[in-house]
XYZ file of C-alpha atoms in Angstrom:
676
model
C 0.000 0.000 0.000
C 1.281 3.483 -0.889
C 2.475 5.498 2.162
C -0.009 8.315 1.508
C -2.907 5.823 1.220
C -1.851 4.305 4.533
C -1.705 7.740 6.146
C -5.189 8.721 4.890
C -6.626 5.424 6.137
C -5.178 6.075 9.589
C -6.679 9.569 9.667
C -10.153 8.304 8.627
C -10.133 5.602 11.333
C -8.926 8.140 13.904
C -11.622 10.669 12.960
C -14.350 8.022 13.150
C -13.178 6.883 16.580
C -13.237 10.333 18.156
C -16.453 11.400 16.437
C -18.160 8.527 18.216
C -16.873 9.664 21.622
C -19.564 10.469 24.161
C -19.731 14.017 25.517
C -20.305 15.167 29.088
C -23.859 16.433 29.556
C -24.104 19.756 31.402
C -27.375 20.264 33.279
C -28.535 23.535 31.718
C -31.481 23.948 34.107
C -29.017 23.906 36.973
C -26.593 26.111 35.056
C -29.081 28.976 34.767
C -29.701 28.893 38.500
C -26.268 30.497 38.925
C -25.621 34.241 38.633
C -23.812 35.285 35.421
C -20.047 35.671 35.666
C -20.218 39.282 34.449
C -22.630 42.103 35.211
C -21.447 45.311 33.550
C -23.296 48.643 33.667
C -23.170 50.916 30.632
C -19.659 52.374 30.905
C -20.035 55.226 28.421
C -23.432 56.372 29.688
C -22.213 56.341 33.272
C -19.252 58.625 32.567
C -20.870 60.801 29.911
C -24.413 61.371 31.203
C -25.016 64.639 33.054
C -21.778 65.887 31.439
C -19.869 63.453 33.607
C -20.549 65.376 36.848
C -19.683 63.269 39.913
C -19.640 60.117 37.759
C -17.627 57.135 38.955
C -17.483 53.645 37.464
C -15.886 50.833 39.504
C -14.761 47.381 38.443
C -15.421 45.042 41.368
C -14.317 41.459 42.077
C -16.726 39.322 44.082
C -16.763 35.813 45.528
C -20.045 34.074 46.330
C -20.244 32.792 49.914
C -21.414 29.229 50.696
C -25.101 28.731 51.578
C -26.371 25.164 51.131
C -29.988 26.285 51.552
C -29.872 28.233 48.307
C -30.259 26.535 44.891
C -27.814 28.951 43.255
C -25.027 27.949 45.623
C -25.714 24.224 45.175
C -25.483 24.724 41.405
C -22.233 26.675 41.781
C -20.698 23.960 43.977
C -21.820 21.158 41.654
C -20.689 22.720 38.373
C -17.472 24.304 39.634
C -16.161 20.995 40.990
C -15.150 20.060 37.414
C -12.411 22.635 37.686
C -10.390 21.319 34.726
C -13.288 22.026 32.370
C -15.355 24.750 34.038
C -14.964 28.272 35.312
C -15.042 28.870 39.048
C -18.576 30.241 39.209
C -17.995 31.615 42.684
C -15.852 34.327 41.108
C -18.031 37.156 39.767
C -17.090 40.397 38.024
C -19.146 43.576 38.301
C -18.890 46.896 36.504
C -20.856 49.298 38.683
C -21.922 52.852 37.969
C -21.957 54.278 41.482
C -24.644 56.826 40.633
C -26.990 53.977 39.677
C -26.021 52.039 42.806
C -26.902 54.990 45.032
C -30.264 55.353 43.282
C -31.015 51.617 43.681
C -30.240 51.604 47.414
C -31.875 54.931 48.229
C -35.141 53.344 49.415
C -33.521 50.906 51.881
C -33.276 51.545 55.605
C -30.137 51.107 57.687
C -30.836 47.528 58.766
C -31.613 46.440 55.188
C -28.398 48.032 53.972
C -26.441 46.284 56.711
C -27.942 42.923 55.719
C -26.462 43.382 52.250
C -22.920 43.680 53.613
C -21.063 40.367 53.133
C -17.604 41.727 53.867
C -14.313 42.525 52.183
C -12.771 39.976 49.816
C -9.251 39.803 51.215
C -8.273 36.110 51.308
C -8.232 35.453 47.552
C -4.524 35.320 46.644
C -5.123 35.743 42.899
C -7.305 38.805 43.382
C -4.698 40.223 45.748
C -2.116 40.176 42.938
C -4.356 42.511 40.944
C -4.919 44.693 43.992
C -1.183 44.989 44.546
C -0.613 46.040 40.935
C -3.433 48.583 41.234
C -2.122 49.868 44.566
C -2.842 53.438 43.451
C -6.550 52.584 43.850
C -6.331 52.069 47.631
C -8.301 55.238 48.406
C -11.071 54.285 45.987
C -11.296 50.837 47.575
C -11.705 52.275 51.023
C -14.158 54.964 49.886
C -16.446 52.763 47.776
C -16.199 49.341 49.469
C -19.484 49.403 51.399
C -21.506 50.949 48.577
C -20.276 48.500 45.936
C -20.712 45.452 48.181
C -24.264 46.434 49.083
C -25.049 47.242 45.449
C -23.923 43.943 43.961
C -25.567 41.914 46.735
C -28.789 43.870 46.215
C -28.673 42.872 42.551
C -28.021 39.212 43.414
C -30.989 39.229 45.799
C -33.339 41.168 43.508
C -32.670 38.786 40.614
C -33.616 35.806 42.755
C -30.245 34.125 43.228
C -30.465 34.387 47.022
C -26.695 34.413 47.628
C -24.345 36.979 49.115
C -20.813 37.723 47.944
C -17.745 39.294 49.480
C -16.196 41.878 47.200
C -13.348 44.306 46.664
C -12.910 47.225 44.277
C -10.153 46.540 41.742
C -10.175 50.081 40.291
C -12.468 53.014 39.598
C -12.683 55.396 36.634
C -13.956 58.936 36.893
C -15.158 61.279 34.172
C -12.473 63.603 32.867
C -9.484 61.503 33.946
C -6.365 62.258 31.906
C -3.089 60.395 31.522
C 0.111 62.426 31.690
C 3.267 61.344 29.895
C 5.998 60.243 32.277
C 9.648 59.244 31.811
C 8.679 55.772 30.525
C 6.375 57.214 27.850
C 8.891 59.869 26.831
C 11.655 57.255 26.547
C 9.508 55.199 24.190
C 8.614 58.228 22.068
C 12.281 59.230 21.927
C 13.461 55.774 20.805
C 10.637 55.511 18.277
C 11.531 58.928 16.847
C 15.221 57.989 16.676
C 14.448 54.786 14.741
C 12.299 56.708 12.246
C 15.040 59.315 11.742
C 17.695 56.629 11.244
C 15.420 54.821 8.764
C 14.932 58.051 6.805
C 18.667 58.860 6.798
C 19.678 55.324 5.869
C 17.101 55.183 3.059
C 18.181 58.578 1.653
C 21.864 57.634 1.716
C 21.027 54.332 0.040
C 19.028 56.129 -2.656
C 21.907 58.582 -3.203
C 24.421 55.741 -3.600
C 22.081 53.910 -5.960
C 21.664 56.923 -8.240
C 25.368 57.709 -8.165
C 26.594 54.275 -9.146
C 28.700 54.146 -12.288
C 27.924 50.601 -13.385
C 24.580 50.995 -15.159
C 24.458 47.259 -15.876
C 24.239 46.532 -12.158
C 20.755 45.302 -11.312
C 18.699 46.967 -8.602
C 18.762 43.846 -6.442
C 22.554 43.653 -6.805
C 22.858 47.212 -5.509
C 21.116 46.258 -2.279
C 23.302 43.187 -1.935
C 26.507 45.195 -2.340
C 27.813 46.938 0.821
C 29.519 50.334 0.479
C 33.230 50.651 1.239
C 32.859 53.164 4.059
C 32.235 51.656 7.521
C 30.064 54.633 8.517
C 27.914 54.131 5.442
C 27.646 50.408 6.142
C 26.338 51.132 9.657
C 23.885 53.757 8.415
C 22.635 51.511 5.605
C 21.615 48.858 8.119
C 18.553 51.103 8.652
C 17.715 51.469 4.946
C 14.080 50.451 4.443
C 14.592 49.262 0.861
C 17.718 47.279 1.765
C 15.968 45.659 4.729
C 13.063 44.651 2.509
C 15.497 42.824 0.242
C 17.108 41.204 3.272
C 13.697 40.044 4.456
C 12.804 38.588 1.072
C 16.171 37.160 0.008
C 16.396 33.483 -0.847
C 18.314 31.183 1.499
C 21.955 30.806 0.578
C 23.967 27.610 0.584
C 22.977 23.963 0.422
C 21.817 23.786 4.049
C 19.694 26.933 3.726
C 17.931 25.529 0.669
C 17.342 22.109 2.224
C 15.904 23.603 5.427
C 13.754 26.332 3.882
C 10.631 24.318 4.760
C 11.225 25.299 8.397
C 9.777 28.740 7.616
C 6.442 27.061 6.925
C 6.707 25.074 10.159
C 7.392 28.255 12.101
C 4.473 30.121 10.543
C 1.862 27.428 11.166
C 3.168 26.750 14.671
C 2.936 30.492 15.327
C -0.615 30.530 13.967
C -1.576 27.815 16.458
C 0.117 29.716 19.302
C -1.844 32.870 18.433
C -4.991 30.735 18.161
C -4.489 29.440 21.711
C -3.443 32.769 23.214
C -6.316 34.708 21.633
C -8.730 32.184 23.127
C -7.048 32.718 26.472
C -7.514 36.499 26.293
C -11.157 35.923 25.266
C -11.538 33.903 28.461
C -9.936 36.775 30.365
C -12.531 39.171 28.965
C -16.304 38.950 29.459
C -18.163 35.952 27.966
C -21.969 35.822 27.908
C -22.179 32.044 27.270
C -19.491 30.350 29.411
C -21.450 27.097 29.217
C -20.416 26.588 25.582
C -16.622 26.589 26.047
C -17.157 24.504 29.182
C -19.111 21.871 27.241
C -16.537 21.973 24.437
C -13.767 20.985 26.846
C -15.623 17.756 27.676
C -15.311 16.550 24.065
C -12.475 15.135 21.984
C -12.073 18.656 20.554
C -11.465 19.854 24.117
C -8.697 17.280 24.519
C -7.170 18.523 21.276
C -7.222 22.111 22.583
C -5.498 21.066 25.809
C -2.897 18.953 23.995
C -2.277 21.839 21.616
C 0.312 23.086 24.078
C 2.626 20.554 22.391
C 2.871 23.021 19.496
C 5.373 24.970 21.598
C 7.663 21.946 21.381
C 8.024 22.704 17.655
C 9.919 25.895 18.451
C 12.194 24.158 20.967
C 13.105 21.491 18.409
C 13.751 24.048 15.653
C 15.864 26.184 18.018
C 18.008 23.200 19.019
C 18.403 22.246 15.364
C 19.526 25.724 14.256
C 21.945 26.132 17.182
C 23.644 22.852 16.298
C 23.880 23.668 12.590
C 25.484 27.026 13.419
C 27.853 25.358 15.889
C 28.929 22.750 13.349
C 29.572 25.415 10.706
C 31.654 27.577 13.072
C 33.575 24.683 14.623
C 34.518 23.267 11.211
C 35.703 26.619 9.918
C 37.978 26.912 12.962
C 39.149 23.287 12.772
C 40.662 24.004 9.352
C 42.974 26.495 11.037
C 43.928 24.522 14.132
C 43.739 20.847 15.099
C 43.307 21.135 18.866
C 41.459 23.759 20.870
C 42.364 25.158 24.263
C 39.884 25.827 27.037
C 40.216 29.554 26.320
C 39.119 29.079 22.709
C 36.010 27.216 23.827
C 35.302 29.955 26.373
C 35.671 32.746 23.802
C 33.400 30.942 21.363
C 30.844 30.286 24.133
C 30.756 33.977 25.053
C 30.464 35.085 21.417
C 27.575 32.712 20.698
C 25.666 33.941 23.746
C 26.376 37.655 23.274
C 25.346 37.669 19.621
C 22.184 35.709 20.392
C 21.343 37.931 23.358
C 21.657 41.149 21.350
C 19.767 39.779 18.350
C 16.807 38.596 20.449
C 16.795 41.191 23.192
C 16.823 44.483 21.258
C 13.414 43.941 19.549
C 12.145 42.185 22.697
C 13.133 45.181 24.847
C 11.387 47.563 22.423
C 8.137 45.596 22.718
C 8.574 45.500 26.520
C 8.949 49.264 26.513
C 5.890 49.658 24.303
C 3.880 47.348 26.575
C 4.422 49.692 29.507
C 3.360 52.913 27.752
C 0.411 54.613 29.445
C -2.336 56.120 27.344
C -5.946 57.043 27.986
C -8.596 54.367 28.399
C -9.508 53.572 24.816
C -11.683 50.638 25.782
C -14.213 50.449 28.556
C -14.810 48.721 31.898
C -12.316 45.901 31.179
C -9.544 48.011 29.668
C -7.557 48.356 32.859
C -8.266 44.794 34.020
C -6.918 43.266 30.797
C -4.493 45.834 29.384
C -3.311 48.140 32.159
C -2.518 45.159 34.379
C 0.046 44.163 31.734
C 1.407 47.725 31.618
C 1.889 47.787 35.381
C 3.558 44.356 35.413
C 5.949 45.428 32.626
C 6.936 48.602 34.457
C 7.617 46.640 37.612
C 9.237 43.450 36.298
C 10.784 44.293 32.906
C 14.220 43.335 34.198
C 13.193 39.671 34.705
C 12.402 39.454 30.986
C 15.681 41.034 29.909
C 17.623 38.656 32.160
C 15.525 35.731 30.875
C 14.591 34.566 34.354
C 10.892 35.412 34.046
C 9.864 31.748 33.955
C 10.770 31.351 37.639
C 11.048 34.866 39.142
C 7.959 36.987 39.934
C 5.759 34.619 38.023
C 2.504 36.091 39.368
C 3.250 39.487 37.830
C 4.425 38.448 34.386
C 5.105 41.001 31.697
C 4.485 39.514 28.239
C 3.489 36.113 29.564
C 4.648 34.359 26.392
C 8.174 35.463 27.309
C 8.522 32.328 29.456
C 9.411 30.502 26.245
C 12.337 32.842 25.522
C 13.628 32.261 29.052
C 13.395 28.463 28.757
C 14.888 28.593 25.254
C 17.804 30.699 26.517
C 18.571 28.262 29.322
C 18.351 25.343 26.860
C 20.618 27.195 24.405
C 23.323 27.696 27.029
C 23.243 24.105 28.272
C 23.126 22.637 24.746
C 26.095 24.742 23.661
C 28.098 23.440 26.619
C 27.168 19.861 25.705
C 28.094 20.387 22.058
C 31.484 21.733 23.126
C 31.995 18.731 25.389
C 31.030 16.431 22.532
C 33.490 18.252 20.280
C 36.305 18.066 22.819
C 35.704 14.421 23.707
C 34.615 13.046 20.335
C 35.199 9.466 21.394
C 32.548 9.731 24.117
C 30.147 12.085 22.350
C 27.521 9.447 21.453
C 27.365 8.168 25.014
C 27.186 11.734 26.305
C 24.296 12.696 24.025
C 22.366 9.487 24.689
C 22.815 9.904 28.434
C 21.646 13.528 28.355
C 18.531 12.649 26.347
C 17.718 9.802 28.726
C 18.331 12.030 31.752
C 15.948 14.739 30.570
C 13.265 12.184 29.830
C 13.579 10.879 33.381
C 13.821 14.296 35.103
C 10.216 15.318 34.231
C 9.024 11.923 35.465
C 10.805 12.286 38.796
C 9.677 15.893 39.307
C 6.074 15.039 38.417
C 6.028 12.166 40.886
C 7.928 13.940 43.685
C 6.007 17.233 43.463
C 2.645 15.671 42.672
C 2.096 17.483 39.368
C -0.839 16.657 37.159
C 0.487 14.530 34.238
C -0.463 17.082 31.587
C -0.670 20.850 31.528
C -4.338 21.825 31.594
C -5.060 25.525 30.984
C -8.394 25.481 32.805
C -10.961 28.185 31.976
C -10.530 29.849 35.366
C -6.744 29.652 35.196
C -6.847 31.453 31.855
C -9.331 33.995 33.191
C -6.889 34.689 36.047
C -4.024 35.054 33.531
C -2.262 31.988 35.041
C -1.662 33.840 38.315
C -0.861 31.466 41.153
C -1.013 28.419 38.883
C 1.663 26.017 40.072
C 1.148 23.659 37.151
C 1.859 26.432 34.648
C 4.877 27.870 36.454
C 6.629 24.718 37.649
C 5.457 22.073 35.182
C 4.781 23.738 31.821
C 7.228 26.662 31.640
C 10.125 25.095 33.525
C 13.393 24.841 31.602
C 14.057 21.416 33.128
C 10.742 20.082 31.842
C 11.374 21.367 28.300
C 15.080 20.750 27.759
C 14.580 17.198 26.465
C 12.577 18.487 23.493
C 15.228 21.128 22.737
C 17.896 18.429 22.772
C 15.843 16.377 20.311
C 16.451 19.251 17.880
C 20.174 19.085 18.642
C 20.243 15.363 17.881
C 18.203 15.855 14.708
C 20.810 18.345 13.448
C 23.662 15.933 14.244
C 21.911 13.115 12.356
C 21.170 15.406 9.412
C 24.816 16.500 9.359
C 26.087 12.926 9.258
C 23.665 12.004 6.479
C 24.866 15.007 4.458
C 28.548 14.183 5.019
C 28.060 10.593 3.933
C 25.742 11.666 1.088
C 23.185 9.110 2.225
C 19.996 9.236 0.097
C 17.383 8.787 2.796
C 14.534 9.547 0.392
C 15.400 6.401 -1.595
C 14.745 4.207 1.443
C 11.092 3.095 1.171
C 10.941 1.908 4.767
C 11.883 5.402 5.955
C 9.292 6.970 3.641
C 6.656 4.726 5.197
C 7.852 5.719 8.663
C 7.793 9.413 7.702
C 4.234 9.375 6.355
C 3.077 7.282 9.317
C 4.337 9.990 11.680
C 1.476 12.275 10.565
C -1.460 10.138 11.826
C 0.634 8.949 14.774
C 1.247 12.592 15.714
C -2.488 13.319 15.578
C -3.151 10.219 17.669
C -0.524 11.338 20.185
C -2.392 14.641 20.636
C -5.374 12.576 21.802
C -3.297 10.372 24.089
C -4.175 12.698 26.971
C -7.906 12.001 26.486
C -8.201 9.225 29.140
C -6.426 11.451 31.687
C -8.115 14.776 30.942
C -11.636 13.362 30.627
C -11.403 11.175 33.749
C -13.378 13.254 36.236
C -13.685 11.515 39.543
C -10.509 9.551 40.315
C -7.024 11.129 40.064
C -4.637 9.300 37.707
C -2.095 6.867 39.093
C 0.963 8.755 40.359
C 3.413 6.355 38.684
C 1.638 6.128 35.329
C 1.020 9.870 35.405
C 4.716 10.542 35.991
C 5.672 8.230 33.123
C 3.269 10.019 30.772
C 4.512 13.448 31.887
C 8.059 12.465 30.946
C 7.065 10.990 27.606
C 4.364 13.337 26.259
C 6.542 16.250 25.189
C 9.701 14.248 24.550
C 8.066 11.723 22.209
C 6.528 14.617 20.288
C 9.937 16.303 20.068
C 11.670 13.075 19.039
C 9.079 12.376 16.343
C 9.317 15.941 15.084
C 13.086 15.572 14.888
C 12.683 12.506 12.638
C 10.099 14.392 10.576
C 12.471 17.331 10.040
C 15.414 15.083 9.119
C 13.191 13.369 6.569
C 12.039 16.621 5.017
C 15.596 17.940 4.919
C 16.459 14.764 3.000
C 13.695 15.666 0.499
C 11.153 13.161 1.776
C 7.569 14.391 1.812
C 6.451 14.771 -1.797
C 3.685 17.404 -2.063
C 3.970 18.342 1.631
C 7.562 19.444 1.147
C 6.728 21.336 -2.023
C 3.987 23.220 -0.199
C 6.257 24.034 2.755
C 8.901 25.430 0.403
C 6.569 27.990 -1.207
C 8.206 31.467 -1.337
C 5.434 33.107 0.729
C 6.598 31.222 3.815
C 10.088 32.688 3.447
C 8.798 36.078 4.581
C 6.174 34.771 7.027
C 8.709 32.482 8.704
C 11.175 35.328 9.175
C 8.451 37.469 10.724
C 7.538 34.777 13.245
C 9.759 36.050 16.075
C 8.313 39.558 15.900
C 4.765 38.170 15.729
C 5.523 36.028 18.767
C 6.647 38.887 20.998
C 3.896 41.290 19.900
C 0.782 39.128 19.393
C -0.431 39.108 23.004
C -0.193 42.888 23.123
C -2.387 43.038 19.997
C -4.896 40.523 21.410
C -5.162 42.441 24.688
C -5.748 45.767 22.923
C -8.501 44.203 20.804
C -10.320 42.386 23.602
C -9.825 45.041 26.279
C -12.220 47.261 24.321
C -15.147 44.953 25.142
C -17.918 46.921 26.857
C -20.327 44.071 27.501
C -20.116 40.264 27.592
C -19.519 38.815 24.130
C -20.953 35.605 22.702
C -18.259 32.944 22.447
C -18.966 31.294 19.104
C -16.919 29.848 16.268
C -17.406 32.876 13.995
C -16.520 35.398 16.697
C -13.547 33.347 17.836
C -12.013 33.064 14.375
C -12.722 36.725 13.627
C -10.631 37.719 16.657
C -7.956 35.143 15.822
C -7.512 36.169 12.184
C -7.503 39.838 13.124
C -4.839 39.192 15.769
C -2.731 37.125 13.337
C -2.958 39.780 10.624
C -2.142 42.745 12.857
C 0.618 40.815 14.652
C 2.393 40.027 11.399
C 1.972 43.604 10.153
C 3.506 44.861 13.410
C 6.238 42.241 13.075
C 6.960 43.492 9.545
C 7.457 47.050 10.835
C 9.546 45.775 13.745
C 11.719 43.761 11.333
C 12.246 46.624 8.876
C 12.989 49.320 11.454
C 14.757 47.382 14.229
C 15.207 43.602 13.979
C 16.961 43.503 10.590
C 19.151 46.574 11.328
C 20.354 44.864 14.515
C 21.012 41.611 12.634
C 22.957 43.476 9.927
C 24.955 45.389 12.523
C 25.932 42.137 14.239
C 27.188 40.770 10.919
C 29.427 43.822 10.596
C 30.881 43.098 14.039
C 31.874 39.524 13.222
């Protein structure tokens, strides 16, 4: 049977199996006995009516208090116990216009008002993180605490829910508030202006040199490939817009570059899936009018696929390990031709150079986005603007240094700036350790195979041991409430998912894939002519899909926790098997296995999209937050709405990445080449 026929048969059987899977049935009668998660007054009317005189709008966090005699509480307790699939329906979010609250409570006597007081919400650690970030709102909390608590409890009682809730004011907005530019804002504007001036100067100098060239037979593209003789001009031309466009669009050079050009397609589609997941997360963080639908979705096979989608991140670890190793092999061989044996000092110098060049190349655009993330500007959204967007601004102003030191995946993890930056931290740690191992393998060639095999085995076992010893859940589950709380206080996310130790094995799979690819190239082994390998390669596609569903028995098992031993074994294998399989897949494609799949992945459009992936990665959450922070009332979570937000975020993220590449990322890369 032809490999592609076999693959399609596997996919059909797999689809039929999971289509037949039974779904969890949510009791909708019981569901509607609970109060809605969000109750938002009209933000614009509150602050604009009566010309905004004495108008205050407060965003309030509330937590329903237990009362077994009330049907609403029994429904909350029953539905919220499925915490891996459901929101915590005790946690409520109110947007209160204080003028309306005062009018609603005006007819109540003192004893009735006192009965509506359930107390201050002070013991919720996740809420307290927000309160600490919004410490400037302390006076508003003290001033409006009793009014807001009575108001929201009056609404809960009047609407027949019969429960009371403790509450705390997160922040308040008043009519006529203005934001003044501070040193942070002015620094950003100054750097932005400097980049625009340099781009203009570099482009004008480039145009002048182009028009003044004497060789009229020289093609336009050749002009942009040819550096000027003057060092000053070379530095200035790194900012030329036209020259950077040609750099962005240039074809890969060399045999290795041509054989690995399919990686640009991998990077783009992996980035699309990352933006897909992160946009859904920010939607969860905003206001949803139908939380029952995403909750029911998570009980299906599609829900398992969404949870297992976190394996997509492994793609970037594998590709990073692969590219590091290819660069190392190229540099080490060029130096070997000059000298047979290396001293410790030579290894040390090379280690420092690798890390410094990588740090500058990644950190300069990253730092610019960090700076932009902390810029204050007036509330362009509504009641959720500060909750979703300003919280990020405050965290960036406070903890930017953890990102620039790449320690943000284990330091101040409850106040993350650019949450996706955990990957850059873990990737940096993996880069450093892998480079050390490659140098050891180079120095002790005789023992290199044993060293690499031992390291791979070790970092398959380490996640198993840590999962068992620290009682982690076998898979990372981004629960609805965890996403709504922006992963604050989530031990599984911080210690299990984003840990460098838990991810290094997948990075090293990329290192091994590059070493295998290098040996195949040196020996000129025609892997594509081996039919057994072609069968293996095509089989990896349905097997990979099946592996995404391997978490189904664990994730959809509601009542009994998984076995500690079997759970630990799965935790060590889930990511590493995916990384190992992806390594084989990449080696096969580099050896020109893959037929139409490889041809598609090598399309020229992916050359640009793949190179814009890093910029899209560091900026996409900022775009998603700006879009969803403008929500003024709960939105309906449906397929059409979800994909509209996702495609908008993808499009704007890549446009922003294009500007970042032209004005900053490519100039930095070109400048580093001049320094070598």
